[in-house]
Amino acid sequence: MAFWRTPLDIDKLKIPKGELHIIKERCKGCGFCVEYCPKGVLQLSDEFNSKGYHPPEVVKPEECVNCDLCEVLCPDFAIYCVRIEEEEEEVDN
Amino acid sequence: MKADPQNVLTGAHYLDGNYAIAEGAIAAGCKFFAGYPITPSTEIAERVSRRFPLIGGIFVQMEDELASMAAILGASWGGKKSMSCTSGPGFSLMMENFGLGIMLETPCVLVNVQRGGPSTGLPTLPGQADMMQARWGSHGDYEVIALAPDSPQEGFELTIHAFNLSEKYRMPVLLMTDECVGHMTEKVIIPPPEEIELIERRYTDKKPGEAWPYQENELISPMLPVGEGYKFHITGLTHDYRGYPVINAEAQAENVDRLMAKVKENVDDLTWLEEKDVEDAEVVVVSYGISSRVVQPAIAKAREEGIKVGQIKMVTVWPFPEKRIRELAGKVKALIMVEMNYGQVYLEMDRCAAGRCETYICGHAGGTVHDPGSVYSTIKDAVK
Amino acid sequence: MSVETTKQVSDEHPMEHLLRMDRIPHIWCSTCGLGTTVRALAEALEQLEIDHDKVAVVSGIGCTGRVAGYLKLDSFHTTHGRAVPFAMGLHIARPDMKVIVFSGDGDLVSIGGNHFIHTARRNIDITVICVNNFIYAMTGGQVAPTTPIRARSKTTPYGNYETPFNIPLLAASSGAVYVARWTALHVRRMAMSFAEAISKRGFSLVEVIAPCSTLYARLNKLGTGLSLMKFYHDNSEIRHGADLNDIAIDYQSKIVVGKFLDVEKPTYLDALNHHNAGIFGDKYKPYGGGNGSD
């Protein structure tokens, strides 16, 4: 992510990461998630689901910041985002 | 269970029919009343609004009758015994959500104090011309329960009975009275609470997740309480046992058949007739509500003349006492229907007589009760 | 120090516990905004941390009328226009519950218009969510009391010439205590408004402008629901506290959104209890409902 100024606490901030789950059969191909993903993570795929819609596919998984916007915009409850926790390993002394 | 003493004004009173109906509702445990003023029913709402504040009831004067009927259904699902009252024009508006009440299987009581129609008709004068509307007023196929009191005393008693039937059969019940009974003041004996038997609502004993609003293979399912985690869905659309919409002919047949079977399979329990001198009768005068009192001098006069006239008063008009009428049709010379309309319930009687006896209608357009002379003339015609 | 990535694996959409999954997929068209609005209500219910057993949803008839059938709450699908009085009866019988009416513009302000204004006047403590798609969609695209002037519908084939309702103004002038409007694109603000409206004591209204692709967009050659979402993006203006007289919606022009009204007034039951206590004194037991037993 590009900052217009460097935040003073940049060393303490961590950009979250998300993992997208797409329930393809529920998708009606509206494209809301693709259009409004702020990081351009998704695009409509070429594949068809059984209703004949093109569900989205994840094209830039590493870019997902778990903002959930796709999930809250989806009218068909067909996509959701799970935060990937990055845990710091305890170091044994 | 017995009536709650705080609701019952035990004693001898001098009340008009509308007040007696209000007292009946209160004694039955009614705690929500939504209504809209309309002559000649308004005194019911007035009495309820005066009595409710100190017994924990809520009276709301609604914006119209459409809302009144919808609100009593909502309150009934919220767990309150609820009712509304109206007359012809308001009854027309209520038919919409009366149908919803039938479809959702919602206990509640609706009183129609009948006046002359059609349209605004005769606001201050009696009629009995909403009887077919009571039977078929909302669209679609369904069965109804309608009771007809002939006096303020019966107004009190039948209102309690109407609440009991609505809980027992889980459906709206109609009390079809008229301006004459509504505004007639007579002695009304209100019994002590321990003598008033009430049927309480049956709620499911199943746990959330296991219970549906309409259990499979059950004619009358216990209700599900709101706010207890059942998270049930009910709809005015044709639905299955889960309350979910299913839009096809099979689901329609199943749903509508069951709604009708609730009444049809219990006609004997619902039928309430008061018979007098029917055993040896060659002519039987059938009537209901105020008309069943007006016919009495005519019957007495005819009997004095040696004409064997019997009387049937229908306390329950719907479901129609088909079995009894068919029986009588094979025994008597004639059946006479006396009602303040041009022959609405008569049509049912004639259908059930099926040509096995003569049938007569002694009716008029409403606005006054019958002249006993007209009933007497009809009896004379029938034995000619 | 090493960084290890762990995945929280889940097979369930996070809102499934608030939905009747045995009825999903829903009947709404592709690019319809209704599903998004339902999702926002689910989000609001999550935020509020209230007992979902004590929340009921009542709908009328129409596309939005089907909402009650998809939410896993005590839910009632009633008759056309009568969701509000049904909800009023339910609320009065069970004042401990949150009763939400979720219905469409035609249902609420056309056939149900009288109930809407009177229930607002009484300040009945319910929340009304009005999804406004500018058209009667379930019946195939006829003119609604919200259709902007010039917009086409199946019954205004040459364009509409009737002045539409300004729903927030209607609600506020009738007595509502909380009034907001968002579009289906303002998902987070919409959810926040739903939560505020549900918490608010009194008659609260949230209008949601939502895309109808199959009828409104198609009949007016506006593209798909996605095109309408883009239109909302470019043409919505957030103006909290805006003068309600200035927020009427014209055809394909600016849509003013925001929270317009948030005031305190005694609810219907507050007024009733206060009044009766004054009249009857100690003899009066304040009405608070209960489980049908009192």
GROMACS .gro file of C-alpha atoms in nm, chain B residues 22-364:
model
  343
  115ALA     CA    1  -6.734  -0.621   2.524
  116GLU     CA    2  -6.778  -0.781   2.868
  117GLY     CA    3  -6.770  -1.125   2.710
  118ALA     CA    4  -6.443  -1.046   2.538
  119ILE     CA    5  -6.290  -0.909   2.857
  120ALA     CA    6  -6.408  -1.210   3.056
  121ALA     CA    7  -6.255  -1.435   2.791
  122GLY     CA    8  -5.919  -1.271   2.855
  123CYS     CA    9  -5.901  -1.044   2.551
  124LYS     CA   10  -5.610  -0.804   2.607
  125PHE     CA   11  -5.572  -0.638   2.269
  126PHE     CA   12  -5.843  -0.459   2.078
  127ALA     CA   13  -5.783  -0.269   1.755
  128GLY     CA   14  -6.081  -0.107   1.592
  129TYR     CA   15  -6.222   0.176   1.391
  130PRO     CA   16  -6.547   0.355   1.478
  131ILE     CA   17  -6.846   0.242   1.280
  132THR     CA   18  -7.215   0.250   1.358
  133PRO     CA   19  -7.373   0.037   1.500
  134SER     CA   20  -7.076  -0.147   1.652
  135THR     CA   21  -6.884   0.137   1.815
  136GLU     CA   22  -7.009   0.083   2.170
  137ILE     CA   23  -6.803  -0.236   2.186
  138ALA     CA   24  -6.485  -0.035   2.127
  139GLU     CA   25  -6.599   0.235   2.367
  140ARG     CA   26  -6.665  -0.010   2.647
  141VAL     CA   27  -6.336  -0.190   2.591
  142SER     CA   28  -6.139   0.137   2.585
  143ARG     CA   29  -6.297   0.231   2.919
  144ARG     CA   30  -6.239  -0.106   3.083
  145PHE     CA   31  -5.893  -0.193   2.954
  146PRO     CA   32  -5.654   0.047   3.131
  147LEU     CA   33  -5.695  -0.106   3.475
  148ILE     CA   34  -5.685  -0.468   3.364
  149GLY     CA   35  -5.371  -0.455   3.152
  150GLY     CA   36  -5.536  -0.449   2.812
  151ILE     CA   37  -5.448  -0.227   2.520
  152PHE     CA   38  -5.708  -0.060   2.305
  153VAL     CA   39  -5.591   0.112   1.988
  154GLN     CA   40  -5.818   0.311   1.765
  155MET     CA   41  -5.667   0.236   1.427
  156GLU     CA   42  -5.654   0.442   1.110
  157ASP     CA   43  -5.893   0.204   0.933
  158GLU     CA   44  -6.034  -0.147   0.937
  159LEU     CA   45  -5.758  -0.285   0.716
  160ALA     CA   46  -5.512  -0.196   0.988
  161SER     CA   47  -5.743  -0.312   1.267
  162MET     CA   48  -5.758  -0.665   1.135
  163ALA     CA   49  -5.384  -0.674   1.061
  164ALA     CA   50  -5.303  -0.547   1.409
  165ILE     CA   51  -5.512  -0.807   1.591
  166LEU     CA   52  -5.335  -1.080   1.394
  167GLY     CA   53  -4.996  -0.936   1.491
  168ALA     CA   54  -5.102  -0.912   1.855
  169SER     CA   55  -5.236  -1.265   1.851
  170TRP     CA   56  -4.899  -1.394   1.730
  171GLY     CA   57  -4.751  -1.184   2.007
  172GLY     CA   58  -4.949  -1.396   2.253
  173LYS     CA   59  -5.251  -1.179   2.329
  174LYS     CA   60  -5.610  -1.276   2.285
  175SER     CA   61  -5.726  -1.012   2.044
  176MET     CA   62  -6.039  -0.888   1.876
  177SER     CA   63  -6.196  -0.621   1.664
  178CYS     CA   64  -6.551  -0.514   1.590
  179THR     CA   65  -6.708  -0.352   1.289
  180SER     CA   66  -7.012  -0.333   1.065
  181GLY     CA   67  -7.069  -0.390   0.693
  182PRO     CA   68  -6.840  -0.134   0.527
  183GLY     CA   69  -6.559  -0.209   0.771
  184PHE     CA   70  -6.624  -0.580   0.740
  185SER     CA   71  -6.557  -0.545   0.366
  186LEU     CA   72  -6.218  -0.391   0.441
  187MET     CA   73  -6.137  -0.653   0.702
  188MET     CA   74  -6.194  -0.938   0.462
  189GLU     CA   75  -5.842  -0.895   0.327
  190ASN     CA   76  -5.665  -0.974   0.651
  191PHE     CA   77  -5.939  -1.208   0.767
  192GLY     CA   78  -5.808  -1.424   0.484
  193LEU     CA   79  -5.456  -1.382   0.619
  194GLY     CA   80  -5.582  -1.489   0.962
  195ILE     CA   81  -5.728  -1.804   0.806
  196MET     CA   82  -5.407  -1.871   0.613
  197LEU     CA   83  -5.171  -1.809   0.906
  198GLU     CA   84  -5.412  -1.995   1.138
  199THR     CA   85  -5.434  -1.714   1.387
  200PRO     CA   86  -5.678  -1.718   1.677
  201CYS     CA   87  -5.880  -1.396   1.714
  202VAL     CA   88  -6.240  -1.281   1.721
  203LEU     CA   89  -6.410  -1.044   1.480
  204VAL     CA   90  -6.755  -0.903   1.558
  205ASN     CA   91  -6.983  -0.775   1.283
  206VAL     CA   92  -7.280  -0.579   1.413
  207GLN     CA   93  -7.475  -0.598   1.090
  208ARG     CA   94  -7.664  -0.306   0.941
  209GLY     CA   95  -7.841  -0.262   0.610
  210GLY     CA   96  -7.628  -0.267   0.295
  211PRO     CA   97  -7.499  -0.256   0.027
  212SER     CA   98  -7.239   0.019   0.065
  213THR     CA   99  -7.318   0.270   0.340
  214GLY     CA  100  -7.675   0.144   0.340
  215LEU     CA  101  -7.854   0.184   0.671
  216PRO     CA  102  -7.594   0.267   0.936
  217THR     CA  103  -7.840   0.281   1.224
  218LEU     CA  104  -8.078   0.001   1.130
  219PRO     CA  105  -8.041  -0.376   1.145
  220GLY     CA  106  -7.969  -0.628   0.873
  221GLN     CA  107  -7.845  -0.984   0.836
  222ALA     CA  108  -7.723  -0.947   0.482
  223ASP     CA  109  -7.352  -0.998   0.553
  224MET     CA  110  -7.398  -1.368   0.621
  225MET     CA  111  -7.270  -1.479   0.282
  226GLN     CA  112  -6.991  -1.227   0.303
  227ALA     CA  113  -6.898  -1.385   0.635
  228ARG     CA  114  -6.888  -1.720   0.460
  229TRP     CA  115  -6.712  -1.621   0.139
  230GLY     CA  116  -6.599  -1.261   0.187
  231SER     CA  117  -6.227  -1.313   0.150
  232HIS     CA  118  -6.093  -1.462  -0.169
  233GLY     CA  119  -6.007  -1.828  -0.207
  234ASP     CA  120  -6.150  -2.146  -0.060
  235TYR     CA  121  -6.175  -2.175   0.314
  236GLU     CA  122  -6.416  -2.260   0.593
  237VAL     CA  123  -6.532  -2.022   0.863
  238ILE     CA  124  -6.690  -2.037   1.205
  239ALA     CA  125  -6.968  -1.782   1.261
  240LEU     CA  126  -7.192  -1.749   1.565
  241ALA     CA  127  -7.512  -1.544   1.590
  242PRO     CA  128  -7.634  -1.420   1.930
  243ASP     CA  129  -8.003  -1.337   1.971
  244SER     CA  130  -7.974  -1.123   2.284
  245PRO     CA  131  -7.727  -0.930   2.499
  246GLN     CA  132  -7.701  -1.236   2.725
  247GLU     CA  133  -7.602  -1.452   2.429
  248GLY     CA  134  -7.376  -1.171   2.311
  249PHE     CA  135  -7.182  -1.213   2.633
  250GLU     CA  136  -7.180  -1.591   2.624
  251LEU     CA  137  -7.109  -1.639   2.255
  252THR     CA  138  -6.820  -1.395   2.262
  253ILE     CA  139  -6.652  -1.619   2.519
  254HIS     CA  140  -6.744  -1.919   2.308
  255ALA     CA  141  -6.598  -1.747   2.000
  256PHE     CA  142  -6.267  -1.693   2.179
  257ASN     CA  143  -6.266  -2.055   2.291
  258LEU     CA  144  -6.333  -2.184   1.941
  259SER     CA  145  -6.068  -1.955   1.794
  260GLU     CA  146  -5.808  -2.103   2.028
  261LYS     CA  147  -5.930  -2.458   1.984
  262TYR     CA  148  -5.934  -2.445   1.606
  263ARG     CA  149  -5.655  -2.191   1.571
  264MET     CA  150  -5.845  -1.959   1.341
  265PRO     CA  151  -6.037  -1.630   1.343
  266VAL     CA  152  -6.397  -1.671   1.457
  267LEU     CA  153  -6.683  -1.443   1.354
  268LEU     CA  154  -6.956  -1.318   1.581
  269MET     CA  155  -7.233  -1.211   1.343
  270THR     CA  156  -7.480  -1.000   1.534
  271ASP     CA  157  -7.689  -0.705   1.420
  272GLU     CA  158  -7.788  -0.353   1.513
  273CYS     CA  159  -8.097  -0.475   1.692
  274VAL     CA  160  -7.912  -0.705   1.934
  275GLY     CA  161  -7.628  -0.456   1.958
  276HIS     CA  162  -7.852  -0.174   2.077
  277MET     CA  163  -8.113  -0.372   2.266
  278THR     CA  164  -8.077  -0.336   2.642
  279GLU     CA  165  -8.168  -0.633   2.855
  280LYS     CA  166  -8.072  -0.811   3.169
  281VAL     CA  167  -7.735  -0.979   3.139
  282ILE     CA  168  -7.619  -1.222   3.404
  283ILE     CA  169  -7.242  -1.240   3.424
  284PRO     CA  170  -7.151  -1.556   3.613
  285PRO     CA  171  -6.868  -1.583   3.864
  286PRO     CA  172  -6.526  -1.637   3.705
  287GLU     CA  173  -6.503  -1.995   3.823
  288GLU     CA  174  -6.808  -2.075   3.612
  289ILE     CA  175  -6.652  -1.936   3.295
  290GLU     CA  176  -6.453  -2.205   3.120
  291LEU     CA  177  -6.180  -2.078   2.889
  292ILE     CA  178  -5.977  -2.267   2.633
  293GLU     CA  179  -5.621  -2.148   2.648
  294ARG     CA  180  -5.381  -2.134   2.359
  295ARG     CA  181  -5.193  -2.451   2.288
  296TYR     CA  182  -4.822  -2.388   2.242
  297THR     CA  183  -4.577  -2.644   2.118
  298ASP     CA  184  -4.397  -2.862   2.368
  299LYS     CA  185  -4.116  -2.917   2.120
  300LYS     CA  186  -3.785  -2.738   2.141
  301PRO     CA  187  -3.669  -2.467   1.901
  302GLY     CA  188  -3.530  -2.632   1.593
  303GLU     CA  189  -3.770  -2.925   1.620
  304ALA     CA  190  -4.100  -2.745   1.586
  305TRP     CA  191  -4.267  -2.600   1.278
  306PRO     CA  192  -4.561  -2.363   1.261
  307TYR     CA  193  -4.774  -2.636   1.101
  308GLN     CA  194  -4.660  -2.978   1.215
  309GLU     CA  195  -4.672  -3.250   0.954
  310ASN     CA  196  -4.976  -3.477   0.972
  311GLU     CA  197  -5.141  -3.262   1.234
  312LEU     CA  198  -5.476  -3.108   1.158
  313ILE     CA  199  -5.442  -2.831   1.415
  314SER     CA  200  -5.084  -2.769   1.522
  315PRO     CA  201  -4.996  -2.606   1.849
  316MET     CA  202  -4.869  -2.253   1.797
  317LEU     CA  203  -4.510  -2.142   1.825
  318PRO     CA  204  -4.445  -1.853   2.064
  319VAL     CA  205  -4.256  -1.552   1.935
  320GLY     CA  206  -3.940  -1.438   2.107
  321GLU     CA  207  -3.848  -1.783   2.234
  322GLY     CA  208  -3.592  -1.882   1.975
  323TYR     CA  209  -3.819  -2.079   1.744
  324LYS     CA  210  -3.734  -1.832   1.467
  325PHE     CA  211  -4.026  -1.954   1.265
  326HIS     CA  212  -4.159  -1.815   0.940
  327ILE     CA  213  -4.521  -1.780   0.841
  328THR     CA  214  -4.663  -1.645   0.518
  329GLY     CA  215  -4.991  -1.567   0.348
  330LEU     CA  216  -4.855  -1.752   0.046
  331THR     CA  217  -4.942  -2.116   0.002
  332HIS     CA  218  -4.699  -2.293   0.232
  333ASP     CA  219  -4.583  -2.627   0.362
  334TYR     CA  220  -4.562  -2.748   0.723
  335ARG     CA  221  -4.251  -2.536   0.773
  336GLY     CA  222  -4.442  -2.222   0.685
  337TYR     CA  223  -4.227  -2.182   0.375
  338PRO     CA  224  -4.389  -2.074   0.049
  339VAL     CA  225  -4.442  -2.352  -0.202
  340ILE     CA  226  -4.603  -2.240  -0.523
  341ASN     CA  227  -4.753  -2.544  -0.690
  342ALA     CA  228  -5.082  -2.728  -0.717
  343GLU     CA  229  -4.987  -3.010  -0.479
  344ALA     CA  230  -4.891  -2.773  -0.198
  345GLN     CA  231  -5.206  -2.572  -0.263
  346ALA     CA  232  -5.423  -2.881  -0.231
  347GLU     CA  233  -5.249  -2.988   0.088
  348ASN     CA  234  -5.265  -2.645   0.247
  349VAL     CA  235  -5.622  -2.554   0.153
  350ASP     CA  236  -5.755  -2.904   0.225
  351ARG     CA  237  -5.618  -2.888   0.575
  352LEU     CA  238  -5.754  -2.539   0.640
  353MET     CA  239  -6.097  -2.663   0.535
  354ALA     CA  240  -6.069  -2.995   0.715
  355LYS     CA  241  -6.018  -2.817   1.047
  356VAL     CA  242  -6.382  -2.711   1.027
  357LYS     CA  243  -6.529  -2.984   0.808
  358GLU     CA  244  -6.406  -3.268   1.025
  359ASN     CA  245  -6.541  -3.097   1.333
  360VAL     CA  246  -6.883  -2.986   1.216
  361ASP     CA  247  -7.052  -3.190   1.489
  362ASP     CA  248  -6.848  -3.021   1.757
  363LEU     CA  249  -6.915  -2.680   1.608
  364THR     CA  250  -7.284  -2.720   1.532
  365TRP     CA  251  -7.500  -2.560   1.797
  366LEU     CA  252  -7.872  -2.567   1.734
  367GLU     CA  253  -8.155  -2.494   1.970
  368GLU     CA  254  -8.462  -2.688   1.868
  369LYS     CA  255  -8.816  -2.652   1.989
  370ASP     CA  256  -9.116  -2.869   1.898
  371VAL     CA  257  -8.928  -3.015   1.603
  372GLU     CA  258  -9.007  -3.382   1.672
  373ASP     CA  259  -9.370  -3.371   1.561
  374ALA     CA  260  -9.337  -3.072   1.329
  375GLU     CA  261  -9.459  -3.062   0.973
  376VAL     CA  262  -9.305  -2.720   0.923
  377VAL     CA  263  -8.983  -2.600   1.081
  378VAL     CA  264  -8.889  -2.235   1.100
  379VAL     CA  265  -8.510  -2.196   1.083
  380SER     CA  266  -8.350  -1.868   1.181
  381TYR     CA  267  -8.063  -1.714   1.371
  382GLY     CA  268  -7.979  -1.405   1.572
  383ILE     CA  269  -8.257  -1.156   1.638
  384SER     CA  270  -8.480  -1.318   1.374
  385SER     CA  271  -8.503  -1.629   1.590
  386ARG     CA  272  -8.682  -1.422   1.854
  387VAL     CA  273  -8.907  -1.238   1.614
  388VAL     CA  274  -9.043  -1.563   1.473
  389GLN     CA  275  -9.169  -1.683   1.812
  390PRO     CA  276  -9.508  -1.503   1.821
  391ALA     CA  277  -9.581  -1.625   1.468
  392ILE     CA  278  -9.496  -1.983   1.564
  393ALA     CA  279  -9.704  -1.958   1.880
  394LYS     CA  280 -10.002  -1.828   1.684
  395ALA     CA  281  -9.972  -2.104   1.424
  396ARG     CA  282  -9.947  -2.372   1.692
  397GLU     CA  283 -10.256  -2.230   1.863
  398GLU     CA  284 -10.428  -2.293   1.535
  399GLY     CA  285 -10.310  -2.652   1.543
  400ILE     CA  286 -10.035  -2.617   1.285
  401LYS     CA  287  -9.740  -2.831   1.385
  402VAL     CA  288  -9.460  -2.580   1.364
  403GLY     CA  289  -9.118  -2.637   1.509
  404GLN     CA  290  -8.829  -2.398   1.547
  405ILE     CA  291  -8.458  -2.425   1.498
  406LYS     CA  292  -8.234  -2.147   1.616
  407MET     CA  293  -7.889  -2.168   1.466
  408VAL     CA  294  -7.640  -2.045   1.722
  409THR     CA  295  -7.364  -2.152   1.486
  410VAL     CA  296  -7.453  -2.043   1.135
  411TRP     CA  297  -7.123  -2.142   0.975
  412PRO     CA  298  -7.040  -2.423   0.936
  413PHE     CA  299  -7.395  -2.481   0.823
  414PRO     CA  300  -7.574  -2.762   1.013
  415GLU     CA  301  -7.599  -2.964   0.696
  416LYS     CA  302  -7.655  -3.303   0.857
  417ARG     CA  303  -7.950  -3.192   1.068
  418ILE     CA  304  -8.115  -3.004   0.783
  419ARG     CA  305  -8.083  -3.307   0.554
  420GLU     CA  306  -8.239  -3.526   0.824
  421LEU     CA  307  -8.529  -3.290   0.873
  422ALA     CA  308  -8.584  -3.247   0.501
  423GLY     CA  309  -8.677  -3.614   0.483
  424LYS     CA  310  -8.932  -3.577   0.764
  425VAL     CA  311  -9.107  -3.244   0.733
  426LYS     CA  312  -9.332  -3.088   0.476
  427ALA     CA  313  -9.147  -2.759   0.464
  428LEU     CA  314  -8.852  -2.568   0.599
  429ILE     CA  315  -8.880  -2.191   0.633
  430MET     CA  316  -8.576  -1.967   0.664
  431VAL     CA  317  -8.641  -1.634   0.831
  432GLU     CA  318  -8.356  -1.387   0.794
  433MET     CA  319  -8.311  -1.013   0.735
  434ASN     CA  320  -8.193  -1.050   0.378
  435TYR     CA  321  -8.333  -1.194   0.058
  436GLY     CA  322  -8.222  -1.548   0.125
  437GLN     CA  323  -7.853  -1.597   0.193
  438VAL     CA  324  -7.842  -1.876   0.449
  439TYR     CA  325  -8.166  -1.991   0.285
  440LEU     CA  326  -7.960  -2.098  -0.016
  441GLU     CA  327  -7.765  -2.341   0.201
  442MET     CA  328  -8.084  -2.472   0.357
  443ASP     CA  329  -8.241  -2.518   0.016
  444ARG     CA  330  -7.931  -2.697  -0.109
  445CYS     CA  331  -7.936  -2.936   0.185
  446ALA     CA  332  -8.309  -2.997   0.152
  447ALA     CA  333  -8.226  -3.118  -0.199
  448GLY     CA  334  -8.587  -3.120  -0.309
  449ARG     CA  335  -8.699  -3.359  -0.032
  450CYS     CA  336  -8.922  -3.095   0.121
  451GLU     CA  337  -9.051  -2.753   0.029
  452THR     CA  338  -8.830  -2.461   0.130
  453TYR     CA  339  -8.941  -2.104   0.184
  454ILE     CA  340  -8.757  -1.783   0.244
  455CYS     CA  341  -8.920  -1.521   0.459
  456GLY     CA  342  -8.684  -1.235   0.403
  457HIS     CA  343  -8.664  -0.867   0.337
   0.00000   0.00000   0.00000
